[in-house]
XYZ file of C-alpha atoms in Angstrom:
475
model
C -20.974 -51.258 -17.700
C -19.385 -48.352 -16.752
C -16.685 -46.885 -18.811
C -13.064 -46.372 -17.007
C -10.593 -43.243 -18.340
C -7.539 -42.148 -17.401
C -6.697 -38.930 -17.196
C -4.005 -37.145 -16.234
C -2.881 -33.127 -15.147
C -0.392 -31.038 -13.727
C -0.980 -28.799 -10.792
C 1.188 -26.441 -8.604
C 1.117 -26.398 -5.199
C 3.332 -24.060 -2.925
C 5.592 -25.416 -0.150
C 4.775 -23.971 3.212
C 8.668 -22.626 2.400
C 7.035 -20.667 -0.660
C 3.690 -19.500 1.426
C 5.864 -17.998 4.342
C 8.118 -16.204 2.136
C 4.996 -14.613 0.448
C 3.468 -13.256 3.586
C 6.627 -12.122 4.308
C 7.255 -9.787 1.068
C 3.820 -8.265 1.310
C 4.276 -6.903 5.167
C 5.913 -3.544 5.453
C 8.927 -2.928 6.933
C 6.809 -1.204 10.315
C 5.310 -4.824 10.806
C 8.321 -6.808 9.719
C 9.900 -6.428 13.457
C 6.554 -7.592 15.156
C 6.565 -10.414 12.793
C 9.830 -11.655 13.757
C 9.564 -11.179 17.189
C 6.155 -13.374 17.111
C 8.205 -15.832 15.285
C 11.249 -15.698 17.989
C 8.434 -16.655 20.847
C 7.135 -19.422 19.005
C 10.269 -20.845 18.317
C 12.748 -21.632 20.797
C 15.190 -22.726 18.086
C 14.958 -19.315 16.471
C 17.631 -16.420 18.333
C 18.328 -13.197 18.128
C 21.653 -11.763 18.169
C 25.210 -12.681 16.270
C 27.241 -15.582 17.332
C 30.855 -14.098 17.514
C 32.732 -17.237 16.973
C 31.174 -17.989 13.900
C 31.783 -16.011 10.557
C 29.080 -13.228 10.288
C 28.672 -12.759 6.541
C 25.715 -14.912 5.614
C 25.372 -17.464 3.259
C 23.227 -17.542 0.051
C 20.347 -20.021 1.477
C 17.572 -19.231 -1.203
C 17.517 -22.945 -2.797
C 16.919 -24.080 0.575
C 13.192 -23.574 0.485
C 12.735 -26.374 -2.118
C 15.061 -29.058 0.182
C 14.065 -32.349 1.306
C 14.073 -33.634 5.162
C 17.508 -33.289 6.616
C 19.585 -35.743 8.178
C 20.675 -35.156 11.754
C 23.859 -34.687 10.963
C 22.746 -31.771 8.595
C 21.538 -29.933 11.474
C 24.915 -29.626 13.462
C 26.466 -27.114 10.738
C 25.558 -23.716 12.074
C 25.002 -21.958 8.788
C 22.760 -19.844 10.049
C 24.957 -18.582 12.654
C 25.566 -14.829 13.083
C 23.142 -14.011 10.296
C 22.207 -10.119 9.844
C 19.307 -7.877 7.522
C 21.053 -7.578 4.326
C 21.095 -4.123 3.283
C 20.347 -2.613 6.959
C 20.544 1.446 6.262
C 22.135 1.880 9.771
C 25.511 1.053 11.928
C 24.473 -1.344 15.064
C 27.380 0.760 16.813
C 25.728 3.628 16.369
C 22.895 4.017 18.312
C 20.850 1.881 21.037
C 18.171 0.167 18.679
C 14.817 1.165 19.491
C 10.912 0.586 17.974
C 9.421 3.898 17.985
C 5.687 4.087 18.963
C 3.203 6.942 17.666
C 1.783 8.483 21.347
C -1.249 9.839 19.637
C -3.958 8.196 17.978
C -3.881 10.497 15.087
C -6.292 10.128 11.769
C -5.153 13.865 11.616
C -1.516 13.373 11.416
C -1.884 10.337 8.933
C -3.999 13.092 6.765
C -1.587 15.695 7.165
C 1.889 13.362 6.056
C -0.634 12.778 2.537
C -1.411 16.443 1.754
C 2.112 17.481 -0.203
C 0.949 15.070 -2.600
C -2.220 16.649 -3.770
C -1.755 20.166 -2.570
C 0.539 22.558 -4.930
C 0.634 25.955 -3.233
C 1.452 27.189 0.242
C -1.711 28.562 0.322
C -3.677 25.122 -0.468
C -1.721 23.717 2.391
C -3.328 26.120 4.898
C -6.642 25.441 3.355
C -5.804 21.918 3.567
C -4.792 21.760 7.020
C -7.687 23.783 7.985
C -10.340 21.666 6.920
C -7.907 18.498 8.452
C -8.329 20.611 11.497
C -12.029 20.878 11.218
C -13.059 16.984 10.971
C -14.879 14.708 13.401
C -13.271 12.162 15.762
C -15.348 9.892 12.749
C -13.507 11.511 9.745
C -16.809 13.951 8.808
C -16.608 17.519 8.026
C -19.704 18.686 9.441
C -18.596 22.176 9.969
C -19.505 24.758 6.840
C -17.552 25.835 4.467
C -18.772 29.401 5.192
C -17.822 28.719 9.202
C -14.393 27.756 7.697
C -13.963 30.401 5.713
C -14.510 32.994 8.967
C -12.440 30.937 10.834
C -9.225 31.876 8.741
C -10.215 35.059 8.275
C -10.403 35.962 12.134
C -7.580 33.944 13.707
C -5.160 34.014 10.811
C -6.091 36.988 8.951
C -6.159 34.565 5.838
C -8.569 35.571 2.937
C -10.232 33.218 1.086
C -14.102 32.218 -0.076
C -16.308 29.469 -0.580
C -15.083 27.920 -3.897
C -11.293 28.228 -2.940
C -12.117 26.145 0.185
C -14.348 23.540 -1.526
C -11.659 22.804 -4.498
C -8.990 21.813 -1.810
C -12.037 20.087 0.295
C -11.991 17.896 -2.820
C -8.366 17.198 -2.697
C -8.570 16.045 0.660
C -11.367 13.758 -0.089
C -8.910 12.203 -2.344
C -6.537 11.269 0.608
C -6.701 8.077 2.839
C -8.577 6.480 3.738
C -11.309 6.509 1.129
C -14.818 8.312 2.520
C -12.673 11.049 4.455
C -13.611 14.702 4.994
C -17.194 13.684 3.608
C -19.907 16.514 4.730
C -22.826 13.483 4.347
C -23.245 9.708 4.693
C -24.031 9.818 0.911
C -21.235 11.429 -0.105
C -18.700 9.398 2.545
C -20.340 6.472 0.569
C -20.031 8.115 -2.882
C -16.601 8.714 -2.515
C -15.270 5.217 -1.235
C -17.447 3.748 -4.268
C -15.739 6.159 -6.942
C -12.414 5.345 -5.297
C -12.639 1.503 -6.418
C -11.749 0.752 -9.911
C -14.869 -1.452 -10.684
C -16.558 -2.119 -13.992
C -18.381 -5.150 -12.077
C -22.365 -4.684 -12.520
C -22.987 -4.765 -8.887
C -20.443 -2.096 -8.118
C -21.885 0.143 -11.054
C -25.550 -0.750 -9.620
C -24.053 0.449 -6.132
C -22.593 3.642 -7.806
C -26.466 4.787 -9.086
C -28.233 3.901 -5.829
C -25.888 6.094 -3.762
C -25.621 9.038 -6.127
C -29.070 8.821 -7.435
C -31.354 7.054 -5.569
C -29.913 7.247 -2.210
C -33.051 8.506 -0.256
C -35.373 5.724 -1.548
C -32.247 3.330 -0.900
C -31.849 4.485 2.639
C -35.666 4.461 3.065
C -35.652 0.715 1.890
C -37.989 1.341 -0.851
C -36.699 -1.874 -2.745
C -39.604 -1.993 -5.043
C -39.222 1.475 -6.508
C -35.865 1.065 -6.763
C -36.109 -2.086 -8.776
C -38.549 -0.147 -10.893
C -36.209 3.070 -11.699
C -33.213 0.709 -11.628
C -34.699 -2.014 -14.573
C -32.747 -4.905 -12.109
C -33.647 -7.782 -10.684
C -33.844 -8.614 -6.740
C -30.755 -10.178 -7.099
C -29.109 -7.742 -8.686
C -30.208 -5.124 -6.021
C -28.633 -7.502 -3.516
C -25.200 -7.616 -4.741
C -25.166 -3.955 -5.228
C -26.521 -3.654 -1.360
C -23.745 -5.908 -0.145
C -21.188 -3.581 -1.807
C -22.643 -0.987 0.357
C -22.682 -2.620 3.335
C -18.975 -3.732 3.066
C -17.917 0.266 2.926
C -16.690 1.777 5.659
C -19.598 4.545 7.210
C -16.777 6.245 9.354
C -13.499 6.367 7.655
C -12.284 8.568 10.885
C -12.229 5.456 13.614
C -14.024 7.451 15.779
C -13.270 6.891 19.475
C -12.070 3.116 18.770
C -9.422 4.109 16.329
C -6.184 2.253 17.015
C -2.975 4.248 17.563
C -1.409 5.511 14.398
C 1.653 3.767 13.348
C 4.969 5.171 13.500
C 5.785 6.354 9.422
C 8.626 4.006 8.715
C 9.887 4.007 5.488
C 11.030 0.396 3.400
C 13.766 1.917 1.354
C 16.073 4.841 2.072
C 17.612 6.260 -1.484
C 20.151 9.381 -0.850
C 21.958 11.121 -3.568
C 25.677 11.085 -3.011
C 27.326 13.395 -5.425
C 25.034 12.785 -8.309
C 25.023 8.895 -7.642
C 21.799 7.547 -6.339
C 22.397 4.806 -3.234
C 19.652 2.459 -2.163
C 19.046 0.903 1.044
C 16.778 -1.458 2.738
C 15.438 0.188 5.919
C 15.963 -2.776 8.801
C 16.642 -0.479 11.697
C 14.111 -2.305 14.036
C 14.340 -5.611 12.861
C 16.635 -8.004 15.251
C 19.552 -10.196 13.667
C 18.635 -14.106 13.657
C 20.638 -17.143 13.939
C 19.811 -20.482 14.455
C 20.083 -21.724 18.493
C 23.159 -23.769 18.764
C 22.030 -25.228 22.201
C 19.453 -26.753 19.886
C 21.897 -27.964 17.367
C 23.781 -29.462 20.390
C 20.495 -31.307 22.052
C 20.198 -32.842 18.696
C 23.178 -34.362 18.560
C 23.096 -35.510 22.375
C 19.711 -37.273 21.396
C 21.185 -38.611 17.943
C 23.579 -40.540 20.175
C 20.599 -41.971 22.531
C 18.436 -44.870 21.447
C 15.896 -44.022 18.705
C 13.455 -47.062 19.125
C 12.351 -44.993 22.597
C 9.129 -43.402 21.951
C 10.514 -40.239 23.945
C 13.774 -40.090 22.392
C 12.007 -40.138 18.738
C 9.839 -37.821 19.957
C 12.285 -35.836 21.077
C 14.423 -35.764 17.715
C 11.063 -35.404 15.628
C 10.386 -32.011 17.759
C 13.644 -30.509 17.843
C 14.314 -31.184 13.708
C 10.911 -29.555 13.187
C 12.028 -26.565 14.704
C 15.499 -26.163 13.377
C 13.809 -26.673 10.083
C 11.407 -23.540 10.717
C 14.116 -21.779 12.266
C 15.853 -21.857 9.039
C 13.365 -21.518 6.691
C 11.965 -18.361 8.580
C 15.498 -16.873 7.868
C 15.988 -18.038 4.327
C 12.321 -16.410 3.692
C 13.554 -13.318 5.205
C 17.011 -13.186 3.018
C 14.805 -14.055 0.060
C 12.639 -11.750 0.871
C 15.486 -8.509 1.262
C 16.938 -9.652 -1.869
C 13.516 -9.632 -3.891
C 12.779 -5.980 -2.381
C 16.063 -4.572 -3.672
C 16.131 -5.997 -7.076
C 12.491 -4.001 -7.319
C 13.723 -1.096 -5.896
C 16.427 -0.868 -8.167
C 14.371 -1.193 -10.807
C 11.837 1.191 -9.859
C 15.363 3.824 -9.768
C 16.265 3.179 -12.991
C 13.303 3.764 -14.209
C 12.139 6.974 -12.357
C 15.983 8.232 -12.087
C 15.602 11.500 -12.613
C 12.977 11.866 -10.305
C 14.729 10.245 -7.581
C 17.803 13.035 -8.344
C 15.616 16.068 -8.323
C 12.375 15.432 -6.956
C 10.531 17.110 -9.731
C 6.977 15.253 -10.239
C 7.149 16.563 -14.210
C 9.622 14.032 -14.985
C 8.204 10.899 -13.804
C 7.703 8.475 -16.321
C 4.577 6.006 -17.306
C 5.564 2.806 -15.901
C 3.394 -0.738 -14.957
C 4.034 -3.166 -12.686
C 4.380 -5.657 -15.925
C 7.569 -3.834 -16.643
C 9.336 -3.926 -13.780
C 8.514 -7.654 -13.534
C 9.711 -8.082 -16.838
C 12.987 -6.600 -15.749
C 13.756 -8.566 -12.597
C 12.504 -11.651 -14.265
C 9.488 -12.148 -11.926
C 5.917 -12.836 -11.891
C 3.732 -9.394 -11.702
C 2.133 -10.799 -8.699
C 5.549 -10.627 -6.696
C 6.033 -6.716 -7.866
C 2.527 -6.214 -6.378
C 3.137 -7.788 -3.022
C 6.331 -5.729 -2.579
C 4.714 -2.201 -4.064
C 1.869 -3.593 -1.668
C 1.692 -0.495 1.512
C 5.668 0.016 0.902
C 7.355 3.142 0.742
C 10.451 4.774 0.049
C 12.410 8.012 1.427
C 14.281 10.613 -0.971
C 15.694 13.179 0.038
C 12.645 15.596 -0.530
C 9.889 13.305 1.224
C 8.352 9.963 1.696
C 6.316 8.293 -1.290
C 4.300 5.425 -1.540
C 5.511 3.008 -4.071
C 2.361 2.936 -6.138
C 3.138 6.650 -6.604
C 5.894 5.610 -9.489
C 3.090 3.421 -11.153
C 0.823 4.968 -13.961
C -0.168 4.291 -17.265
C 0.862 6.256 -19.916
C -0.845 8.829 -22.099
C 1.257 9.576 -26.134
C 0.687 13.790 -26.734
C 0.456 14.145 -29.958
C 4.097 15.364 -30.447
C 4.654 11.206 -29.758
C 6.158 12.025 -26.435
C 4.904 9.687 -23.561
C 3.472 11.170 -20.348
C 2.471 9.366 -17.504
C -1.121 10.075 -16.209
C -0.482 11.726 -13.288
C 0.511 14.388 -15.644
C -2.383 14.433 -17.578
C -4.724 13.948 -14.050
C -2.309 16.956 -12.698
C -3.493 19.023 -16.309
C -6.818 17.908 -15.958
C -7.099 19.499 -12.059
C -5.576 22.602 -13.349
C -8.091 23.175 -15.945
C -11.084 22.692 -13.230
C -9.718 24.507 -10.535
C -9.764 27.884 -13.173
C -13.324 27.013 -14.571
C -15.892 29.720 -14.024
C -17.657 28.577 -10.616
C -20.854 29.391 -12.372
C -20.281 27.352 -15.553
C -18.105 24.188 -15.009
C -17.117 22.421 -17.398
C -18.649 18.827 -18.369
C -16.968 15.563 -18.776
C -17.004 16.089 -22.985
C -16.180 20.000 -22.075
C -12.914 18.445 -20.339
C -12.314 15.943 -23.256
C -11.975 18.326 -25.957
C -9.879 20.947 -23.520
C -7.368 18.170 -23.247
C -7.289 17.326 -27.085
C -6.589 20.974 -27.774
C -3.496 20.677 -25.510
C -2.455 17.210 -27.468
C -3.746 14.736 -25.443
C -6.740 12.254 -26.819
C -8.446 11.159 -23.639
C -12.216 9.449 -24.367
C -14.543 11.317 -22.282
C -15.292 8.165 -20.020
C -11.365 7.866 -18.959
C -11.826 11.894 -18.291
C -14.823 11.012 -15.735
C -12.449 8.416 -14.350
C -9.698 10.528 -13.740
C -12.135 13.300 -12.470
C -13.186 10.763 -9.763
C -10.017 9.746 -8.936
C -9.084 12.892 -7.996
C -12.179 13.468 -6.066
C -13.552 15.748 -8.040
C -17.166 15.875 -8.397
C -19.425 16.074 -11.504
C -20.356 19.167 -13.144
C -23.484 19.892 -11.505
C -21.868 19.665 -7.658
C -19.888 22.234 -8.575
C -21.860 24.526 -10.038
C -21.967 27.624 -7.637
C -24.033 30.496 -8.466
């Protein structure tokens, strides 16, 4: 006889309203207005604009995400009329709201907006601009470095040499999208693989395939690869899947989409030594629940609810009113979470936002911010993803402020970003005929008081887009 047993387990499921909130939390400001317009088109119970007959201050409704189905009478209260995006950084009477659009396709413009994060002087900026201007539509640099040196000399009277241009090229290759400014397909794939931080066996094998056995790989000499790498066919297949998911044309080519308008999610201003944080909601419309739909529900409620058509109409209207109020609640909750997270980031990096001095950036992990705002780390990750902040001295991606910390022998904590800058300086000053190995770099950092293992040095070097010593050597 088959035995029977009783087993009890507990699992947590997200409600549709929570899922909607999570999706809204992740999208950047530049996409929020489009998402709201999509919802306005799909749901006639959601309307744009203020209802001047009602109070214009929004009511706290975050707990409504968990509410059960309402009675008809609950829909007759216009809780959301006159809802306005909290934290907007503009006066609606100041100017007509317009949604700016980029007028040109612009991988180059996108790259030019990033170079200030990697160059360290005006001279490097001139070189980076020349390199970016020399890229082809698919994102490759097929013009040789000697020609770029000559172009700068003849057109701008700018004297440089091969080594200096190549060092700046490595910095351009560290920009997004990964693989940009590669000179060959092999270099393009290698840049993308080294950009990803993964210890997965398939990923490590893919790096070896591209870096060390690219000729055999491109000619599909699989038996040779299996022998040289000492791997199974299944492991080779997984590594090849990693490579096939890379982008061979990081510039996008002729079919590249129009570049999105660069719109920060937060705006921070220095008001006489005090930082003021605002959420940028300039292009997001004001929302309210439709009064007409509420009155329509009231009318149907007086009818015979036993009639099928009236019952279906009431169900439809209730569903649309529910969706409208849930959507507004989700946006309210999104704005509150964004603000709390940004306030915590600013509190941690206050000196930087006051001065713009990168040397005062402190080590900071998402786990720390999650603890400060008493939310899950996945929530912080969604807030940070694809978001940016505009300060008095430029626009920065939020991920820019997160880094691990390394303790100096003096006991002071330094951001890994500062250690990477020191590593870059050491490599820039090395003799081109005898570049430093990773072991040498480990020792040179130790002499400056930073205990960094060779493997970590190699990781930082890859993240900076700097190749290994043998590829940096020029006689």
